[in-house]
Short mmCIF file of C-alpha atoms and ligand atoms in Angstrom, two decimals:
data_model
loop_
_atom_site.label_atom_id
_atom_site.label_comp_id
_atom_site.label_asym_id
_atom_site.label_seq_id
_atom_site.Cartn_x
_atom_site.Cartn_y
_atom_site.Cartn_z
CA UNK A 1 27.06 52.50 79.13
CA UNK A 2 29.94 51.13 77.33
CA UNK A 3 32.55 53.97 76.86
CA UNK A 4 32.12 56.15 73.82
CA UNK A 5 34.64 56.35 71.24
CA UNK A 6 35.38 59.97 70.99
CA UNK A 7 36.34 62.66 68.51
CA UNK A 8 40.21 62.06 67.75
CA UNK A 9 39.67 58.58 67.45
CA UNK A 10 39.83 56.57 64.08
CA UNK A 11 36.75 55.09 62.30
CA UNK A 12 37.58 52.13 60.02
CA UNK A 13 35.21 51.82 57.10
CA UNK A 14 35.07 48.50 55.01
CA UNK A 15 34.01 49.55 51.48
CA UNK A 16 35.12 52.77 49.69
CA UNK A 17 32.21 54.23 47.78
CA UNK A 18 30.03 57.31 48.11
CA UNK A 19 28.45 56.27 51.46
CA UNK A 20 31.77 56.00 52.91
CA UNK A 21 32.91 59.27 51.38
CA UNK A 22 29.99 61.11 52.99
CA UNK A 23 30.34 59.26 56.21
CA UNK A 24 33.94 60.30 56.16
CA UNK A 25 33.06 63.89 55.59
CA UNK A 26 30.86 63.84 58.45
CA UNK A 27 33.39 62.03 60.64
CA UNK A 28 35.91 64.58 59.79
CA UNK A 29 33.62 67.60 60.68
CA UNK A 30 33.24 65.94 64.02
CA UNK A 31 37.25 65.46 64.49
CA UNK A 32 37.58 61.87 63.77
CA UNK A 33 39.96 60.12 61.52
CA UNK A 34 38.79 57.68 59.07
CA UNK A 35 40.52 54.64 57.40
CA UNK A 36 39.04 52.94 54.42
CA UNK A 37 39.39 49.20 53.28
CA UNK A 38 38.62 47.95 49.79
CA UNK A 39 40.31 46.28 46.75
CA UNK A 40 40.42 49.73 44.85
CA UNK A 41 42.43 52.81 44.96
CA UNK A 42 41.70 56.46 44.66
CA UNK A 43 38.24 55.76 45.60
CA UNK A 44 35.47 58.18 46.57
CA UNK A 45 36.00 57.32 50.32
CA UNK A 46 39.72 57.17 50.07
CA UNK A 47 40.05 60.57 48.38
CA UNK A 48 38.69 62.14 51.68
CA UNK A 49 39.86 59.57 54.23
CA UNK A 50 43.09 59.76 56.20
CA UNK A 51 44.33 56.39 55.12
CA UNK A 52 43.04 54.18 52.11
CA UNK A 53 44.13 50.54 52.51
CA UNK A 54 43.98 48.39 49.31
CA UNK A 55 43.41 44.89 49.78
CA UNK A 56 40.88 42.03 49.06
CA UNK A 57 38.00 41.50 51.45
CA UNK A 58 38.95 37.87 51.61
CA UNK A 59 42.39 38.76 53.06
CA UNK A 60 41.88 38.22 56.54
CA UNK A 61 45.49 39.02 57.53
CA UNK A 62 45.11 42.43 55.90
CA UNK A 63 41.64 43.06 57.48
CA UNK A 64 43.20 42.21 61.08
CA UNK A 65 46.02 44.97 60.37
CA UNK A 66 43.35 47.26 59.48
CA UNK A 67 41.42 46.60 62.56
CA UNK A 68 44.60 47.29 64.65
CA UNK A 69 44.89 50.57 63.24
CA UNK A 70 41.09 52.00 64.05
CA UNK A 71 38.89 52.17 67.21
CA UNK A 72 35.69 50.88 65.64
CA UNK A 73 34.73 49.38 62.18
CA UNK A 74 31.61 50.06 60.28
CA UNK A 75 30.50 49.21 56.71
CA UNK A 76 29.65 51.18 53.69
CA UNK A 77 29.26 48.10 51.54
CA UNK A 78 27.28 45.20 52.96
CA UNK A 79 28.89 42.54 50.61
CA UNK A 80 31.67 41.84 52.94
CA UNK A 81 32.06 38.33 54.14
CA UNK A 82 31.01 37.40 57.87
CA UNK A 83 34.44 36.13 58.32
CA UNK A 84 35.82 39.54 57.59
CA UNK A 85 33.60 41.02 60.08
CA UNK A 86 34.50 38.21 62.61
CA UNK A 87 37.95 38.88 62.15
CA UNK A 88 37.54 42.51 62.90
CA UNK A 89 35.28 41.64 65.93
CA UNK A 90 38.30 39.89 67.52
CA UNK A 91 40.16 43.20 67.71
CA UNK A 92 37.82 46.28 67.94
CA UNK A 93 33.96 46.73 67.87
CA UNK A 94 32.03 46.14 64.56
CA UNK A 95 28.77 48.20 64.21
CA UNK A 96 26.42 47.11 63.01
CA UNK A 97 27.28 43.35 63.96
CA UNK A 98 28.49 40.56 61.67
CA UNK A 99 25.27 38.81 62.48
CA UNK A 100 23.10 41.66 61.36
CA UNK A 101 25.21 41.91 58.14
CA UNK A 102 24.92 38.16 57.82
CA UNK A 103 21.09 38.28 57.58
CA UNK A 104 20.74 41.39 55.50
CA UNK A 105 23.50 40.66 52.79
CA UNK A 106 21.45 37.85 51.21
CA UNK A 107 17.86 38.06 50.11
CA UNK A 108 16.64 34.76 50.91
CA UNK A 109 18.15 34.93 54.38
CA UNK A 110 16.64 38.40 54.97
CA UNK A 111 13.12 37.31 53.72
CA UNK A 112 13.21 34.26 55.83
CA UNK A 113 14.13 36.42 59.01
CA UNK A 114 11.30 38.99 58.32
CA UNK A 115 8.76 36.32 57.82
CA UNK A 116 9.76 34.55 60.75
CA UNK A 117 9.27 37.42 62.87
CA UNK A 118 5.91 38.45 61.37
CA UNK A 119 6.81 41.50 59.38
CA UNK A 120 4.80 42.02 56.33
CA UNK A 121 6.84 40.84 53.17
CA UNK A 122 6.21 40.47 49.41
CA UNK A 123 5.17 37.05 48.61
CA UNK A 124 8.47 35.12 47.53
CA UNK A 125 10.07 31.63 47.51
CA UNK A 126 13.79 30.76 47.66
CA UNK A 127 14.81 28.75 44.49
CA UNK A 128 18.08 26.74 43.84
CA UNK A 129 17.24 25.13 40.44
CA UNK A 130 15.06 25.58 37.33
CA UNK A 131 12.78 23.06 38.73
CA UNK A 132 12.34 24.96 41.91
CA UNK A 133 11.84 28.25 39.85
CA UNK A 134 9.08 26.72 37.74
CA UNK A 135 7.34 25.28 41.07
CA UNK A 136 7.63 28.50 42.91
CA UNK A 137 6.08 30.40 40.04
CA UNK A 138 3.00 28.24 40.63
CA UNK A 139 2.24 29.55 43.95
CA UNK A 140 3.92 32.97 43.90
CA UNK A 141 2.18 33.85 40.58
CA UNK A 142 3.12 35.89 37.57
CA UNK A 143 4.32 38.50 36.62
CA UNK A 144 7.25 37.83 38.97
CA UNK A 145 10.76 39.15 39.45
CA UNK A 146 13.52 36.82 39.99
CA UNK A 147 16.67 38.41 41.93
CA UNK A 148 19.81 36.70 42.82
CA UNK A 149 19.99 35.76 46.27
CA UNK A 150 23.38 37.11 47.14
CA UNK A 151 25.25 40.58 46.24
CA UNK A 152 22.31 42.37 44.43
CA UNK A 153 21.88 45.84 44.63
CA UNK A 154 20.47 48.61 42.19
CA UNK A 155 18.52 46.14 40.25
CA UNK A 156 21.78 44.22 39.44
CA UNK A 157 20.97 40.47 39.05
CA UNK A 158 16.96 41.10 38.75
CA UNK A 159 14.89 39.90 35.79
CA UNK A 160 11.09 40.31 35.21
CA UNK A 161 9.33 37.38 34.17
CA UNK A 162 5.91 37.68 32.44
CA UNK A 163 4.78 34.00 32.46
CA UNK A 164 5.99 30.71 33.43
CA UNK A 165 7.31 30.26 29.81
CA UNK A 166 10.04 32.59 30.50
CA UNK A 167 11.41 30.53 33.49
CA UNK A 168 14.23 28.98 31.44
CA UNK A 169 15.27 32.15 29.89
CA UNK A 170 15.46 33.90 33.10
CA UNK A 171 17.22 31.12 35.01
CA UNK A 172 19.91 31.46 32.29
CA UNK A 173 20.24 35.17 32.54
CA UNK A 174 20.88 35.03 36.24
CA UNK A 175 23.43 32.39 35.63
CA UNK A 176 21.72 29.58 37.53
CA UNK A 177 22.54 30.99 40.90
CA UNK A 178 20.56 30.65 44.26
CA UNK A 179 17.63 33.31 43.82
CA UNK A 180 14.42 34.65 45.26
CA UNK A 181 11.38 34.78 43.26
CA UNK A 182 8.69 37.09 44.00
CA UNK A 183 5.34 38.49 42.69
CA UNK A 184 5.32 42.03 40.96
CA UNK A 185 3.91 44.20 43.54
CA UNK A 186 1.23 46.63 42.40
CA UNK A 187 2.25 49.57 44.42
CA UNK A 188 1.07 53.20 44.54
CA UNK A 189 4.39 54.27 46.42
CA UNK A 190 7.69 53.14 47.15
CA UNK A 191 8.98 54.41 50.65
CA UNK A 192 11.95 54.15 52.78
CA UNK A 193 12.68 54.71 56.32
CA UNK A 194 16.20 55.52 57.36
CA UNK A 195 16.88 55.20 61.04
CA UNK A 196 19.41 54.75 63.53
CA UNK A 197 19.90 52.83 66.64
CA UNK A 198 22.54 53.57 69.43
CA UNK A 199 24.49 51.20 72.00
CA UNK A 200 22.08 51.85 74.51
CA UNK A 201 18.87 51.14 72.26
CA UNK A 202 18.22 54.86 71.51
CA UNK A 203 16.17 55.25 68.41
CA UNK A 204 15.97 58.29 65.81
CA UNK A 205 14.51 58.14 62.43
CA UNK A 206 14.11 60.46 59.43
CA UNK A 207 10.28 59.58 58.82
CA UNK A 208 9.09 58.12 55.59
CA UNK A 209 10.79 59.19 52.36
CA UNK A 210 9.13 58.82 48.97
CA UNK A 211 11.32 57.14 46.07
CA UNK A 212 10.82 56.78 42.42
CA UNK A 213 13.00 54.21 40.60
CA UNK A 214 14.01 54.05 37.01
CA UNK A 215 15.21 50.80 35.62
CA UNK A 216 15.36 49.43 39.15
CA UNK A 217 17.76 52.26 40.18
CA UNK A 218 16.68 55.03 42.39
CA UNK A 219 15.94 58.21 40.53
CA UNK A 220 14.20 60.58 42.79
CA UNK A 221 13.53 60.90 46.48
CA UNK A 222 11.41 63.35 48.29
CA UNK A 223 10.98 63.90 51.93
CA UNK A 224 8.47 63.86 53.59
CA UNK A 225 6.54 61.42 51.72
CA UNK A 226 3.35 62.41 50.27
CA UNK A 227 1.46 59.84 52.09
CA UNK A 228 -1.06 59.50 54.81
CA UNK A 229 0.90 60.20 58.06
CA UNK A 230 -0.56 57.04 59.67
CA UNK A 231 1.06 55.01 56.99
CA UNK A 232 4.34 56.77 57.72
CA UNK A 233 4.31 56.25 61.36
CA UNK A 234 3.39 52.44 60.57
CA UNK A 235 6.61 52.27 58.45
CA UNK A 236 8.66 53.81 61.13
CA UNK A 237 7.09 51.29 63.79
CA UNK A 238 8.07 48.41 61.51
CA UNK A 239 11.64 49.81 61.02
CA UNK A 240 12.18 50.09 64.75
CA UNK A 241 10.78 46.76 65.41
CA UNK A 242 13.30 45.32 62.82
CA UNK A 243 16.12 47.09 64.41
CA UNK A 244 15.26 45.74 67.81
CA UNK A 245 14.93 42.23 66.62
CA UNK A 246 18.55 42.58 64.96
CA UNK A 247 19.97 44.32 68.07
CA UNK A 248 21.20 46.67 65.62
CA UNK A 249 23.67 49.48 66.30
CA UNK A 250 24.29 51.87 63.56
CA UNK A 251 22.14 53.37 60.63
CA UNK A 252 19.83 51.17 58.58
CA UNK A 253 17.31 51.76 55.91
CA UNK A 254 14.11 49.42 55.32
CA UNK A 255 12.57 49.93 51.75
CA UNK A 256 8.86 49.40 51.50
CA UNK A 257 6.14 49.00 48.92
CA UNK A 258 2.94 50.70 49.75
CA UNK A 259 0.45 48.57 47.58
CA UNK A 260 -2.64 49.97 45.79
CA UNK A 261 -4.80 48.24 48.80
CA UNK A 262 -2.91 50.65 51.27
CA UNK A 263 -0.64 47.98 52.67
CA UNK A 264 2.99 48.14 53.52
CA UNK A 265 5.30 45.43 52.38
CA UNK A 266 9.16 45.30 53.30
CA UNK A 267 10.98 45.03 50.10
CA UNK A 268 14.45 45.17 51.61
CA UNK A 269 16.78 46.17 54.41
CA UNK A 270 20.04 47.93 53.80
CA UNK A 271 22.41 47.66 56.81
CA UNK A 272 23.92 51.13 56.24
CA UNK A 273 22.94 54.70 55.33
CA UNK A 274 20.92 54.78 52.05
CA UNK A 275 20.82 56.47 48.94
CA UNK A 276 17.21 57.89 49.64
CA UNK A 277 18.63 59.50 52.83
CA UNK A 278 21.17 61.71 51.07
CA UNK A 279 18.90 64.64 51.07
CA UNK A 280 19.22 64.52 54.99
CA UNK A 281 22.70 65.95 54.38
CA UNK A 282 21.17 69.30 53.11
CA UNK A 283 17.82 69.13 54.84
CA UNK A 284 18.15 67.89 58.57
CA UNK A 285 19.87 69.03 61.53
CA UNK A 286 21.70 65.77 61.75
CA UNK A 287 22.47 63.88 58.44
CA UNK A 288 22.11 60.11 58.06
CA UNK A 289 26.11 59.88 58.10
CA UNK A 290 26.53 62.06 61.03
CA UNK A 291 24.05 59.75 62.70
CA UNK A 292 25.97 56.72 61.72
CA UNK A 293 29.25 58.21 63.25
CA UNK A 294 27.20 58.81 66.51
CA UNK A 295 25.72 55.40 66.43
CA UNK A 296 28.71 53.67 65.92
CA UNK A 297 30.86 55.64 68.34
CA UNK A 298 28.30 55.08 71.12
CA UNK A 299 27.21 58.77 71.33
CA UNK A 300 23.86 60.16 71.59
CA UNK A 301 21.96 60.38 68.39
CA UNK A 302 21.11 63.83 66.79
CA UNK A 303 18.03 65.57 65.98
CA UNK A 304 16.59 64.28 62.86
CA UNK A 305 14.27 67.37 62.44
CA UNK A 306 14.04 68.28 58.68
CA UNK A 307 14.26 71.97 58.39
CA UNK A 308 12.77 72.15 54.91
CA UNK A 309 11.02 69.93 52.26
CA UNK A 310 13.68 68.36 50.10
CA UNK A 311 14.15 66.40 46.67
CA UNK A 312 17.13 64.49 45.58
CA UNK A 313 17.99 63.22 41.98
CA UNK A 314 20.67 60.88 41.31
CA UNK A 315 23.26 61.66 38.64
CA UNK A 316 24.17 58.54 36.70
CA UNK A 317 27.02 58.05 34.24
CA UNK A 318 24.61 58.20 31.32
CA UNK A 319 24.81 61.92 31.96
CA UNK A 320 28.44 62.05 30.53
CA UNK A 321 27.29 60.55 27.28
CA UNK A 322 28.40 63.92 25.42
CA UNK A 323 30.78 65.06 27.50
CA UNK A 324 30.99 66.85 30.99
CA UNK A 325 27.75 67.85 32.17
CA UNK A 326 27.24 71.82 32.48
CA UNK A 327 27.68 72.02 36.16
CA UNK A 328 27.44 75.96 36.23
CA UNK A 329 24.04 75.65 34.39
CA UNK A 330 22.46 73.37 37.14
CA UNK A 331 24.09 75.43 39.93
CA UNK A 332 22.23 78.59 38.47
CA UNK A 333 19.28 77.47 40.60
CA UNK A 334 20.41 78.84 43.90
CA UNK A 335 18.80 76.18 46.21
CA UNK A 336 20.09 73.34 44.48
CA UNK A 337 23.15 71.44 46.06
CA UNK A 338 25.65 69.39 44.02
CA UNK A 339 27.25 66.29 45.51
CA UNK A 340 29.80 64.45 43.33
CA UNK A 341 31.44 61.34 44.30
CA UNK A 342 34.87 61.57 42.93
CA UNK A 343 34.40 58.63 40.40
CA UNK A 344 36.81 58.63 37.43
CA UNK A 345 34.83 56.61 34.86
CA UNK A 346 31.07 57.54 34.34
CA UNK A 347 29.62 54.35 33.13
CA UNK A 348 25.98 54.25 32.09
CA UNK A 349 23.88 53.31 35.38
CA UNK A 350 26.77 54.17 37.51
CA UNK A 351 25.98 56.48 40.43
CA UNK A 352 28.21 59.54 40.05
CA UNK A 353 26.64 62.06 42.17
CA UNK A 354 23.26 63.62 43.18
CA UNK A 355 21.44 66.92 43.39
CA UNK A 356 19.48 67.98 46.38
CA UNK A 357 16.75 70.74 46.16
CA UNK A 358 15.21 72.64 49.17
CA UNK A 359 11.89 74.30 48.76
CA UNK A 360 8.70 75.34 50.78
CA UNK A 361 7.09 71.99 49.31
CA UNK A 362 8.26 68.65 48.08
CA UNK A 363 6.53 69.06 44.73
CA UNK A 364 8.44 72.29 44.27
CA UNK A 365 11.83 70.83 45.45
CA UNK A 366 11.14 67.71 43.05
CA UNK A 367 10.65 70.14 40.13
CA UNK A 368 13.76 72.19 41.02
CA UNK A 369 15.99 69.19 41.34
CA UNK A 370 14.72 67.68 38.07
CA UNK A 371 15.07 71.09 36.25
CA UNK A 372 18.61 71.21 37.58
CA UNK A 373 19.42 67.85 36.29
CA UNK A 374 17.82 68.59 33.03
CA UNK A 375 20.33 71.61 32.70
CA UNK A 376 23.27 69.58 32.96
CA UNK A 377 22.91 68.11 29.33
P1 LIG B 401 15.42 45.93 44.86
O1 LIG B 401 16.86 45.64 44.38
O2 LIG B 401 14.63 44.72 45.44
O3 LIG B 401 15.29 47.25 45.74
O4 LIG B 401 14.60 46.35 43.59
C1 LIG B 401 14.83 47.57 43.01
C2 LIG B 401 13.60 48.15 42.45
O5 LIG B 401 12.92 47.23 41.48
C3 LIG B 401 12.42 48.49 43.56
O6 LIG B 401 12.61 49.40 44.20
C4 LIG B 401 11.29 48.55 42.42
O7 LIG B 401 11.13 49.58 41.89
C5 LIG B 401 11.60 47.21 41.65
N1 LIG B 401 11.01 46.09 42.16
C6 LIG B 401 11.73 45.21 42.80
N2 LIG B 401 11.12 44.12 43.27
C7 LIG B 401 9.77 44.42 42.88
C8 LIG B 401 8.41 43.87 42.99
N3 LIG B 401 8.31 42.46 43.88
N4 LIG B 401 7.23 44.30 42.59
C9 LIG B 401 7.41 45.51 41.83
N5 LIG B 401 8.70 46.08 41.59
C10 LIG B 401 9.70 45.58 42.18
#
């Protein structure tokens, strides 16, 4: 086994948002130091890191200088160029690898990879021109969703299309970029599996988490998911097989649709911890962030045992519309935990924090989390 990167070492994080912040908090608990790299300053990660380096992701000299100061590099943001990942890899290990990142950071490539290896995916087509789009709609069918191929997240760069007549309008809306068009899936549930794979191929997962989105942004997650355990274990098996195929090292999330016909379809892969896994921080023996530290440092993975059913609700910037939310009001519910990311400007749709509630069952946990959020305004 390759030598582990032990506590006392420094973990480099490309990206500086809330995922890096929670990773840094877990890393520091374990005695690691953390450096973060991004174009921004006073960032969610930077506020809790040992060092915040401010430079552009395309500045390869700055990337190399960053890599020289750390023992391993991981990502909290997948839209980093492969050139940047390769530049780091010349100096220190990058986990997950640049090749895993390359596949998962672009929808069309990711879908092609999934289809090539026989994973169940939403019927879709890659499109480069308006003519392609019109033609693709012919076989994908309508209603459909057009998603920009690159750099999309949280529903950014996504537009629904009711019929083929909408093609021109939607093509304009996405700015004539390479895109993927897919049929709107009739689903009963959205699920995710957050899992880790170690350097020696050790695998650990947090089971199936059930997700509810609003306006294409995650709103509520509950764990365990309220589905047939057989489906949950199938979702875990698919996730494991994807990680094996990618020779993945680190934490990854696979998002699924469970169709009304009872079929699992992979929607997308996030090559990092995931918003739906935030509830592991309060509900599991090992959080998804501690697991990322362990995996990228070549240490044994921790127990993913969930101690209590849990629910998480996101806190978007919209909650600040009438001023600062009433934190004390929400915290009056004793088994609700508040997580804020230290972001300065609460714009609508921006993820500012989340609340996790723990209870004897997921329905009660969800009710508590939603009630606590309602108390904020
Ligand atoms: P994505 O960025 O692909 O994860 O999409 C964000 C959310 O939009 C998903 O979690 C779904 O709620 C919704 N969505 C995306 N694609 C589809 C689809 N093909 N059919 C139905 N809903 C979708």
